[in-house]
């Protein structure tokens, strides 16, 4: 019943438990290129990209999306179960493998709450709450930007794990 409602209308879920890590510094893009299987140095500002992180032996370790908020400022998400391990993994690489990189990683999981809004009526719902243009032209798939949601400053990310319209 719940899945049918979301697929036919709109659904909201709290995803605050996803890990959130700020990756900042002049070498942040290079660092992300090294820890993910795909490139983030080519990611345009205010856009997101899905990434897959492998362990040293090539086995999948974690996945998530990372957003480029400014030239040297990224926000990475991790799975809930691996949030602490990914943070330790990143710190290990910065301290022991690539200490020459000028990058800071900061867990901001507890500083940001998050909700996912999905379904064909998700945009109509959000247009009543946020103060930015949500048209496909102004806010395309995998875009991110600052907004006010019901008067509260926040960030909006147009990503989806259940279909494009979310």
mmCIF file with all atom_site columns, N, CA, C and O in Angstrom, residues 112-155:
data_model
loop_
_atom_site.group_PDB
_atom_site.id
_atom_site.type_symbol
_atom_site.label_atom_id
_atom_site.label_alt_id
_atom_site.label_comp_id
_atom_site.label_asym_id
_atom_site.label_entity_id
_atom_site.label_seq_id
_atom_site.pdbx_PDB_ins_code
_atom_site.Cartn_x
_atom_site.Cartn_y
_atom_site.Cartn_z
_atom_site.occupancy
_atom_site.B_iso_or_equiv
_atom_site.pdbx_formal_charge
_atom_site.auth_seq_id
_atom_site.auth_comp_id
_atom_site.auth_asym_id
_atom_site.auth_atom_id
_atom_site.pdbx_PDB_model_num
ATOM 1   N N  . UNK A 1 112 ? 23.069 17.800 9.921   1.00 0.00 ? 112 UNK A N  1
ATOM 2   C CA . UNK A 1 112 ? 22.075 17.960 8.862   1.00 0.00 ? 112 UNK A CA 1
ATOM 3   C C  . UNK A 1 112 ? 21.014 16.871 8.957   1.00 0.00 ? 112 UNK A C  1
ATOM 4   O O  . UNK A 1 112 ? 21.331 15.694 8.908   1.00 0.00 ? 112 UNK A O  1
ATOM 5   N N  . UNK A 1 113 ? 19.780 17.269 9.068   1.00 0.00 ? 113 UNK A N  1
ATOM 6   C CA . UNK A 1 113 ? 18.704 16.304 8.903   1.00 0.00 ? 113 UNK A CA 1
ATOM 7   C C  . UNK A 1 113 ? 18.421 16.210 7.409   1.00 0.00 ? 113 UNK A C  1
ATOM 8   O O  . UNK A 1 113 ? 18.842 17.065 6.637   1.00 0.00 ? 113 UNK A O  1
ATOM 9   N N  . UNK A 1 114 ? 17.722 15.177 7.005   1.00 0.00 ? 114 UNK A N  1
ATOM 10  C CA . UNK A 1 114 ? 17.443 15.014 5.584   1.00 0.00 ? 114 UNK A CA 1
ATOM 11  C C  . UNK A 1 114 ? 16.146 14.238 5.404   1.00 0.00 ? 114 UNK A C  1
ATOM 12  O O  . UNK A 1 114 ? 15.836 13.337 6.188   1.00 0.00 ? 114 UNK A O  1
ATOM 13  N N  . UNK A 1 115 ? 15.414 14.602 4.367   1.00 0.00 ? 115 UNK A N  1
ATOM 14  C CA . UNK A 1 115 ? 14.226 13.847 3.992   1.00 0.00 ? 115 UNK A CA 1
ATOM 15  C C  . UNK A 1 115 ? 14.288 13.573 2.495   1.00 0.00 ? 115 UNK A C  1
ATOM 16  O O  . UNK A 1 115 ? 14.880 14.341 1.740   1.00 0.00 ? 115 UNK A O  1
ATOM 17  N N  . UNK A 1 116 ? 13.713 12.471 2.088   1.00 0.00 ? 116 UNK A N  1
ATOM 18  C CA . UNK A 1 116 ? 13.564 12.148 0.672   1.00 0.00 ? 116 UNK A CA 1
ATOM 19  C C  . UNK A 1 116 ? 12.089 12.281 0.335   1.00 0.00 ? 116 UNK A C  1
ATOM 20  O O  . UNK A 1 116 ? 11.229 11.799 1.072   1.00 0.00 ? 116 UNK A O  1
ATOM 21  N N  . UNK A 1 117 ? 11.830 12.965 -0.755  1.00 0.00 ? 117 UNK A N  1
ATOM 22  C CA . UNK A 1 117 ? 10.469 13.143 -1.254  1.00 0.00 ? 117 UNK A CA 1
ATOM 23  C C  . UNK A 1 117 ? 10.433 12.517 -2.636  1.00 0.00 ? 117 UNK A C  1
ATOM 24  O O  . UNK A 1 117 ? 11.210 12.907 -3.511  1.00 0.00 ? 117 UNK A O  1
ATOM 25  N N  . UNK A 1 118 ? 9.574  11.526 -2.853  1.00 0.00 ? 118 UNK A N  1
ATOM 26  C CA . UNK A 1 118 ? 9.551  10.795 -4.117  1.00 0.00 ? 118 UNK A CA 1
ATOM 27  C C  . UNK A 1 118 ? 8.124  10.625 -4.616  1.00 0.00 ? 118 UNK A C  1
ATOM 28  O O  . UNK A 1 118 ? 7.180  10.669 -3.844  1.00 0.00 ? 118 UNK A O  1
ATOM 29  N N  . UNK A 1 119 ? 8.029  10.391 -5.909  1.00 0.00 ? 119 UNK A N  1
ATOM 30  C CA . UNK A 1 119 ? 6.741  10.137 -6.540  1.00 0.00 ? 119 UNK A CA 1
ATOM 31  C C  . UNK A 1 119 ? 6.410  11.206 -7.555  1.00 0.00 ? 119 UNK A C  1
ATOM 32  O O  . UNK A 1 119 ? 7.004  12.290 -7.564  1.00 0.00 ? 119 UNK A O  1
ATOM 33  N N  . UNK A 1 120 ? 5.446  10.927 -8.429  1.00 0.00 ? 120 UNK A N  1
ATOM 34  C CA . UNK A 1 120 ? 5.114  11.862 -9.507  1.00 0.00 ? 120 UNK A CA 1
ATOM 35  C C  . UNK A 1 120 ? 4.581  13.213 -9.022  1.00 0.00 ? 120 UNK A C  1
ATOM 36  O O  . UNK A 1 120 ? 4.620  14.187 -9.768  1.00 0.00 ? 120 UNK A O  1
ATOM 37  N N  . UNK A 1 121 ? 4.116  13.296 -7.793  1.00 0.00 ? 121 UNK A N  1
ATOM 38  C CA . UNK A 1 121 ? 3.620  14.572 -7.270  1.00 0.00 ? 121 UNK A CA 1
ATOM 39  C C  . UNK A 1 121 ? 4.611  15.226 -6.310  1.00 0.00 ? 121 UNK A C  1
ATOM 40  O O  . UNK A 1 121 ? 4.277  16.191 -5.620  1.00 0.00 ? 121 UNK A O  1
ATOM 41  N N  . UNK A 1 122 ? 5.858  14.719 -6.293  1.00 0.00 ? 122 UNK A N  1
ATOM 42  C CA . UNK A 1 122 ? 6.863  15.267 -5.377  1.00 0.00 ? 122 UNK A CA 1
ATOM 43  C C  . UNK A 1 122 ? 7.180  16.723 -5.700  1.00 0.00 ? 122 UNK A C  1
ATOM 44  O O  . UNK A 1 122 ? 7.307  17.552 -4.802  1.00 0.00 ? 122 UNK A O  1
ATOM 45  N N  . UNK A 1 123 ? 7.304  17.052 -6.974  1.00 0.00 ? 123 UNK A N  1
ATOM 46  C CA . UNK A 1 123 ? 7.619  18.438 -7.340  1.00 0.00 ? 123 UNK A CA 1
ATOM 47  C C  . UNK A 1 123 ? 6.485  19.379 -6.945  1.00 0.00 ? 123 UNK A C  1
ATOM 48  O O  . UNK A 1 123 ? 6.736  20.464 -6.413  1.00 0.00 ? 123 UNK A O  1
ATOM 49  N N  . UNK A 1 124 ? 5.242  18.977 -7.169  1.00 0.00 ? 124 UNK A N  1
ATOM 50  C CA . UNK A 1 124 ? 4.101  19.828 -6.795  1.00 0.00 ? 124 UNK A CA 1
ATOM 51  C C  . UNK A 1 124 ? 4.091  20.094 -5.292  1.00 0.00 ? 124 UNK A C  1
ATOM 52  O O  . UNK A 1 124 ? 3.803  21.212 -4.851  1.00 0.00 ? 124 UNK A O  1
ATOM 53  N N  . UNK A 1 125 ? 4.425  19.083 -4.503  1.00 0.00 ? 125 UNK A N  1
ATOM 54  C CA . UNK A 1 125 ? 4.489  19.278 -3.055  1.00 0.00 ? 125 UNK A CA 1
ATOM 55  C C  . UNK A 1 125 ? 5.616  20.246 -2.689  1.00 0.00 ? 125 UNK A C  1
ATOM 56  O O  . UNK A 1 125 ? 5.407  21.194 -1.932  1.00 0.00 ? 125 UNK A O  1
ATOM 57  N N  . UNK A 1 126 ? 6.810  20.000 -3.239  1.00 0.00 ? 126 UNK A N  1
ATOM 58  C CA . UNK A 1 126 ? 7.953  20.846 -2.899  1.00 0.00 ? 126 UNK A CA 1
ATOM 59  C C  . UNK A 1 126 ? 7.784  22.290 -3.364  1.00 0.00 ? 126 UNK A C  1
ATOM 60  O O  . UNK A 1 126 ? 8.267  23.213 -2.710  1.00 0.00 ? 126 UNK A O  1
ATOM 61  N N  . UNK A 1 127 ? 7.105  22.502 -4.487  1.00 0.00 ? 127 UNK A N  1
ATOM 62  C CA . UNK A 1 127 ? 6.882  23.868 -4.969  1.00 0.00 ? 127 UNK A CA 1
ATOM 63  C C  . UNK A 1 127 ? 6.086  24.703 -3.969  1.00 0.00 ? 127 UNK A C  1
ATOM 64  O O  . UNK A 1 127 ? 6.191  25.916 -3.958  1.00 0.00 ? 127 UNK A O  1
ATOM 65  N N  . UNK A 1 128 ? 5.324  24.045 -3.114  1.00 0.00 ? 128 UNK A N  1
ATOM 66  C CA . UNK A 1 128 ? 4.560  24.749 -2.083  1.00 0.00 ? 128 UNK A CA 1
ATOM 67  C C  . UNK A 1 128 ? 5.417  25.089 -0.875  1.00 0.00 ? 128 UNK A C  1
ATOM 68  O O  . UNK A 1 128 ? 5.016  25.889 -0.033  1.00 0.00 ? 128 UNK A O  1
ATOM 69  N N  . UNK A 1 129 ? 6.606  24.461 -0.783  1.00 0.00 ? 129 UNK A N  1
ATOM 70  C CA . UNK A 1 129 ? 7.423  24.578 0.424   1.00 0.00 ? 129 UNK A CA 1
ATOM 71  C C  . UNK A 1 129 ? 8.714  25.357 0.195   1.00 0.00 ? 129 UNK A C  1
ATOM 72  O O  . UNK A 1 129 ? 9.127  26.135 1.049   1.00 0.00 ? 129 UNK A O  1
ATOM 73  N N  . UNK A 1 130 ? 9.367  25.152 -0.943  1.00 0.00 ? 130 UNK A N  1
ATOM 74  C CA . UNK A 1 130 ? 10.670 25.783 -1.185  1.00 0.00 ? 130 UNK A CA 1
ATOM 75  C C  . UNK A 1 130 ? 10.521 27.045 -2.034  1.00 0.00 ? 130 UNK A C  1
ATOM 76  O O  . UNK A 1 130 ? 9.538  27.223 -2.745  1.00 0.00 ? 130 UNK A O  1
ATOM 77  N N  . UNK A 1 131 ? 11.557 27.899 -1.959  1.00 0.00 ? 131 UNK A N  1
ATOM 78  C CA . UNK A 1 131 ? 11.500 29.200 -2.618  1.00 0.00 ? 131 UNK A CA 1
ATOM 79  C C  . UNK A 1 131 ? 12.344 29.278 -3.896  1.00 0.00 ? 131 UNK A C  1
ATOM 80  O O  . UNK A 1 131 ? 12.754 30.361 -4.300  1.00 0.00 ? 131 UNK A O  1
ATOM 81  N N  . UNK A 1 132 ? 12.619 28.142 -4.544  1.00 0.00 ? 132 UNK A N  1
ATOM 82  C CA . UNK A 1 132 ? 13.397 28.176 -5.781  1.00 0.00 ? 132 UNK A CA 1
ATOM 83  C C  . UNK A 1 132 ? 12.595 27.531 -6.909  1.00 0.00 ? 132 UNK A C  1
ATOM 84  O O  . UNK A 1 132 ? 11.649 26.774 -6.668  1.00 0.00 ? 132 UNK A O  1
ATOM 85  N N  . UNK A 1 133 ? 12.989 27.837 -8.136  1.00 0.00 ? 133 UNK A N  1
ATOM 86  C CA . UNK A 1 133 ? 12.359 27.303 -9.337  1.00 0.00 ? 133 UNK A CA 1
ATOM 87  C C  . UNK A 1 133 ? 12.737 25.824 -9.474  1.00 0.00 ? 133 UNK A C  1
ATOM 88  O O  . UNK A 1 133 ? 13.918 25.489 -9.565  1.00 0.00 ? 133 UNK A O  1
ATOM 89  N N  . UNK A 1 134 ? 11.757 24.941 -9.516  1.00 0.00 ? 134 UNK A N  1
ATOM 90  C CA . UNK A 1 134 ? 12.005 23.510 -9.614  1.00 0.00 ? 134 UNK A CA 1
ATOM 91  C C  . UNK A 1 134 ? 11.743 22.952 -11.008 1.00 0.00 ? 134 UNK A C  1
ATOM 92  O O  . UNK A 1 134 ? 11.679 21.728 -11.183 1.00 0.00 ? 134 UNK A O  1
ATOM 93  N N  . UNK A 1 135 ? 11.634 23.820 -11.999 1.00 0.00 ? 135 UNK A N  1
ATOM 94  C CA . UNK A 1 135 ? 11.432 23.335 -13.367 1.00 0.00 ? 135 UNK A CA 1
ATOM 95  C C  . UNK A 1 135 ? 12.646 22.520 -13.805 1.00 0.00 ? 135 UNK A C  1
ATOM 96  O O  . UNK A 1 135 ? 13.743 22.657 -13.256 1.00 0.00 ? 135 UNK A O  1
ATOM 97  N N  . UNK A 1 136 ? 12.446 21.662 -14.802 1.00 0.00 ? 136 UNK A N  1
ATOM 98  C CA . UNK A 1 136 ? 13.554 20.859 -15.324 1.00 0.00 ? 136 UNK A CA 1
ATOM 99  C C  . UNK A 1 136 ? 14.697 21.734 -15.822 1.00 0.00 ? 136 UNK A C  1
ATOM 100 O O  . UNK A 1 136 ? 15.861 21.370 -15.687 1.00 0.00 ? 136 UNK A O  1
ATOM 101 N N  . UNK A 1 137 ? 14.376 22.873 -16.398 1.00 0.00 ? 137 UNK A N  1
ATOM 102 C CA . UNK A 1 137 ? 15.407 23.770 -16.929 1.00 0.00 ? 137 UNK A CA 1
ATOM 103 C C  . UNK A 1 137 ? 16.216 24.420 -15.805 1.00 0.00 ? 137 UNK A C  1
ATOM 104 O O  . UNK A 1 137 ? 17.434 24.525 -15.878 1.00 0.00 ? 137 UNK A O  1
ATOM 105 N N  . UNK A 1 138 ? 15.542 24.860 -14.756 1.00 0.00 ? 138 UNK A N  1
ATOM 106 C CA . UNK A 1 138 ? 16.214 25.557 -13.662 1.00 0.00 ? 138 UNK A CA 1
ATOM 107 C C  . UNK A 1 138 ? 16.861 24.605 -12.663 1.00 0.00 ? 138 UNK A C  1
ATOM 108 O O  . UNK A 1 138 ? 17.876 24.936 -12.054 1.00 0.00 ? 138 UNK A O  1
ATOM 109 N N  . UNK A 1 139 ? 16.274 23.424 -12.505 1.00 0.00 ? 139 UNK A N  1
ATOM 110 C CA . UNK A 1 139 ? 16.756 22.487 -11.496 1.00 0.00 ? 139 UNK A CA 1
ATOM 111 C C  . UNK A 1 139 ? 16.733 21.076 -12.083 1.00 0.00 ? 139 UNK A C  1
ATOM 112 O O  . UNK A 1 139 ? 15.868 20.259 -11.767 1.00 0.00 ? 139 UNK A O  1
ATOM 113 N N  . UNK A 1 140 ? 17.697 20.761 -12.975 1.00 0.00 ? 140 UNK A N  1
ATOM 114 C CA . UNK A 1 140 ? 17.687 19.464 -13.657 1.00 0.00 ? 140 UNK A CA 1
ATOM 115 C C  . UNK A 1 140 ? 18.067 18.310 -12.728 1.00 0.00 ? 140 UNK A C  1
ATOM 116 O O  . UNK A 1 140 ? 18.545 18.514 -11.612 1.00 0.00 ? 140 UNK A O  1
ATOM 117 N N  . UNK A 1 141 ? 17.871 17.107 -13.227 1.00 0.00 ? 141 UNK A N  1
ATOM 118 C CA . UNK A 1 141 ? 18.240 15.905 -12.481 1.00 0.00 ? 141 UNK A CA 1
ATOM 119 C C  . UNK A 1 141 ? 19.707 15.992 -12.077 1.00 0.00 ? 141 UNK A C  1
ATOM 120 O O  . UNK A 1 141 ? 20.561 16.389 -12.854 1.00 0.00 ? 141 UNK A O  1
ATOM 121 N N  . UNK A 1 142 ? 20.013 15.651 -10.830 1.00 0.00 ? 142 UNK A N  1
ATOM 122 C CA . UNK A 1 142 ? 21.335 15.670 -10.208 1.00 0.00 ? 142 UNK A CA 1
ATOM 123 C C  . UNK A 1 142 ? 21.824 17.095 -9.900  1.00 0.00 ? 142 UNK A C  1
ATOM 124 O O  . UNK A 1 142 ? 23.006 17.314 -9.668  1.00 0.00 ? 142 UNK A O  1
ATOM 125 N N  . UNK A 1 143 ? 20.894 18.040 -9.843  1.00 0.00 ? 143 UNK A N  1
ATOM 126 C CA . UNK A 1 143 ? 21.249 19.408 -9.434  1.00 0.00 ? 143 UNK A CA 1
ATOM 127 C C  . UNK A 1 143 ? 21.140 19.531 -7.922  1.00 0.00 ? 143 UNK A C  1
ATOM 128 O O  . UNK A 1 143 ? 20.466 18.741 -7.261  1.00 0.00 ? 143 UNK A O  1
ATOM 129 N N  . UNK A 1 144 ? 21.824 20.521 -7.389  1.00 0.00 ? 144 UNK A N  1
ATOM 130 C CA . UNK A 1 144 ? 21.693 20.841 -5.973  1.00 0.00 ? 144 UNK A CA 1
ATOM 131 C C  . UNK A 1 144 ? 21.772 22.349 -5.820  1.00 0.00 ? 144 UNK A C  1
ATOM 132 O O  . UNK A 1 144 ? 22.320 23.042 -6.670  1.00 0.00 ? 144 UNK A O  1
ATOM 133 N N  . UNK A 1 145 ? 21.176 22.843 -4.758  1.00 0.00 ? 145 UNK A N  1
ATOM 134 C CA . UNK A 1 145 ? 21.215 24.279 -4.523  1.00 0.00 ? 145 UNK A CA 1
ATOM 135 C C  . UNK A 1 145 ? 20.654 24.634 -3.161  1.00 0.00 ? 145 UNK A C  1
ATOM 136 O O  . UNK A 1 145 ? 19.999 23.827 -2.507  1.00 0.00 ? 145 UNK A O  1
ATOM 137 N N  . UNK A 1 146 ? 20.980 25.846 -2.751  1.00 0.00 ? 146 UNK A N  1
ATOM 138 C CA . UNK A 1 146 ? 20.457 26.349 -1.488  1.00 0.00 ? 146 UNK A CA 1
ATOM 139 C C  . UNK A 1 146 ? 19.034 26.832 -1.688  1.00 0.00 ? 146 UNK A C  1
ATOM 140 O O  . UNK A 1 146 ? 18.665 27.297 -2.755  1.00 0.00 ? 146 UNK A O  1
ATOM 141 N N  . UNK A 1 147 ? 18.242 26.709 -0.637  1.00 0.00 ? 147 UNK A N  1
ATOM 142 C CA . UNK A 1 147 ? 16.857 27.157 -0.692  1.00 0.00 ? 147 UNK A CA 1
ATOM 143 C C  . UNK A 1 147 ? 16.384 27.428 0.724   1.00 0.00 ? 147 UNK A C  1
ATOM 144 O O  . UNK A 1 147 ? 17.099 27.181 1.694   1.00 0.00 ? 147 UNK A O  1
ATOM 145 N N  . UNK A 1 148 ? 15.189 27.950 0.813   1.00 0.00 ? 148 UNK A N  1
ATOM 146 C CA . UNK A 1 148 ? 14.487 28.040 2.084   1.00 0.00 ? 148 UNK A CA 1
ATOM 147 C C  . UNK A 1 148 ? 13.297 27.109 1.975   1.00 0.00 ? 148 UNK A C  1
ATOM 148 O O  . UNK A 1 148 ? 12.555 27.149 0.999   1.00 0.00 ? 148 UNK A O  1
ATOM 149 N N  . UNK A 1 149 ? 13.139 26.261 2.959   1.00 0.00 ? 149 UNK A N  1
ATOM 150 C CA . UNK A 1 149 ? 12.022 25.323 2.995   1.00 0.00 ? 149 UNK A CA 1
ATOM 151 C C  . UNK A 1 149 ? 11.142 25.709 4.176   1.00 0.00 ? 149 UNK A C  1
ATOM 152 O O  . UNK A 1 149 ? 11.552 25.557 5.324   1.00 0.00 ? 149 UNK A O  1
ATOM 153 N N  . UNK A 1 150 ? 9.991  26.252 3.864   1.00 0.00 ? 150 UNK A N  1
ATOM 154 C CA . UNK A 1 150 ? 9.068  26.725 4.903   1.00 0.00 ? 150 UNK A CA 1
ATOM 155 C C  . UNK A 1 150 ? 9.770  27.711 5.839   1.00 0.00 ? 150 UNK A C  1
ATOM 156 O O  . UNK A 1 150 ? 9.575  27.696 7.044   1.00 0.00 ? 150 UNK A O  1
ATOM 157 N N  . UNK A 1 151 ? 10.643 28.547 5.257   1.00 0.00 ? 151 UNK A N  1
ATOM 158 C CA . UNK A 1 151 ? 11.332 29.580 6.018   1.00 0.00 ? 151 UNK A CA 1
ATOM 159 C C  . UNK A 1 151 ? 12.621 29.147 6.681   1.00 0.00 ? 151 UNK A C  1
ATOM 160 O O  . UNK A 1 151 ? 13.277 29.940 7.347   1.00 0.00 ? 151 UNK A O  1
ATOM 161 N N  . UNK A 1 152 ? 13.024 27.882 6.491   1.00 0.00 ? 152 UNK A N  1
ATOM 162 C CA . UNK A 1 152 ? 14.258 27.374 7.099   1.00 0.00 ? 152 UNK A CA 1
ATOM 163 C C  . UNK A 1 152 ? 15.303 27.190 6.001   1.00 0.00 ? 152 UNK A C  1
ATOM 164 O O  . UNK A 1 152 ? 15.031 26.562 4.974   1.00 0.00 ? 152 UNK A O  1
ATOM 165 N N  . UNK A 1 153 ? 16.507 27.740 6.215   1.00 0.00 ? 153 UNK A N  1
ATOM 166 C CA . UNK A 1 153 ? 17.583 27.602 5.233   1.00 0.00 ? 153 UNK A CA 1
ATOM 167 C C  . UNK A 1 153 ? 17.978 26.139 5.103   1.00 0.00 ? 153 UNK A C  1
ATOM 168 O O  . UNK A 1 153 ? 18.066 25.412 6.094   1.00 0.00 ? 153 UNK A O  1
ATOM 169 N N  . UNK A 1 154 ? 18.183 25.707 3.865   1.00 0.00 ? 154 UNK A N  1
ATOM 170 C CA . UNK A 1 154 ? 18.568 24.321 3.631   1.00 0.00 ? 154 UNK A CA 1
ATOM 171 C C  . UNK A 1 154 ? 19.173 24.146 2.261   1.00 0.00 ? 154 UNK A C  1
ATOM 172 O O  . UNK A 1 154 ? 19.456 25.117 1.555   1.00 0.00 ? 154 UNK A O  1
ATOM 173 N N  . UNK A 1 155 ? 19.366 22.902 1.904   1.00 0.00 ? 155 UNK A N  1
ATOM 174 C CA . UNK A 1 155 ? 19.877 22.533 0.582   1.00 0.00 ? 155 UNK A CA 1
ATOM 175 C C  . UNK A 1 155 ? 18.915 21.530 -0.030  1.00 0.00 ? 155 UNK A C  1
ATOM 176 O O  . UNK A 1 155 ? 18.393 20.657 0.659   1.00 0.00 ? 155 UNK A O  1
#
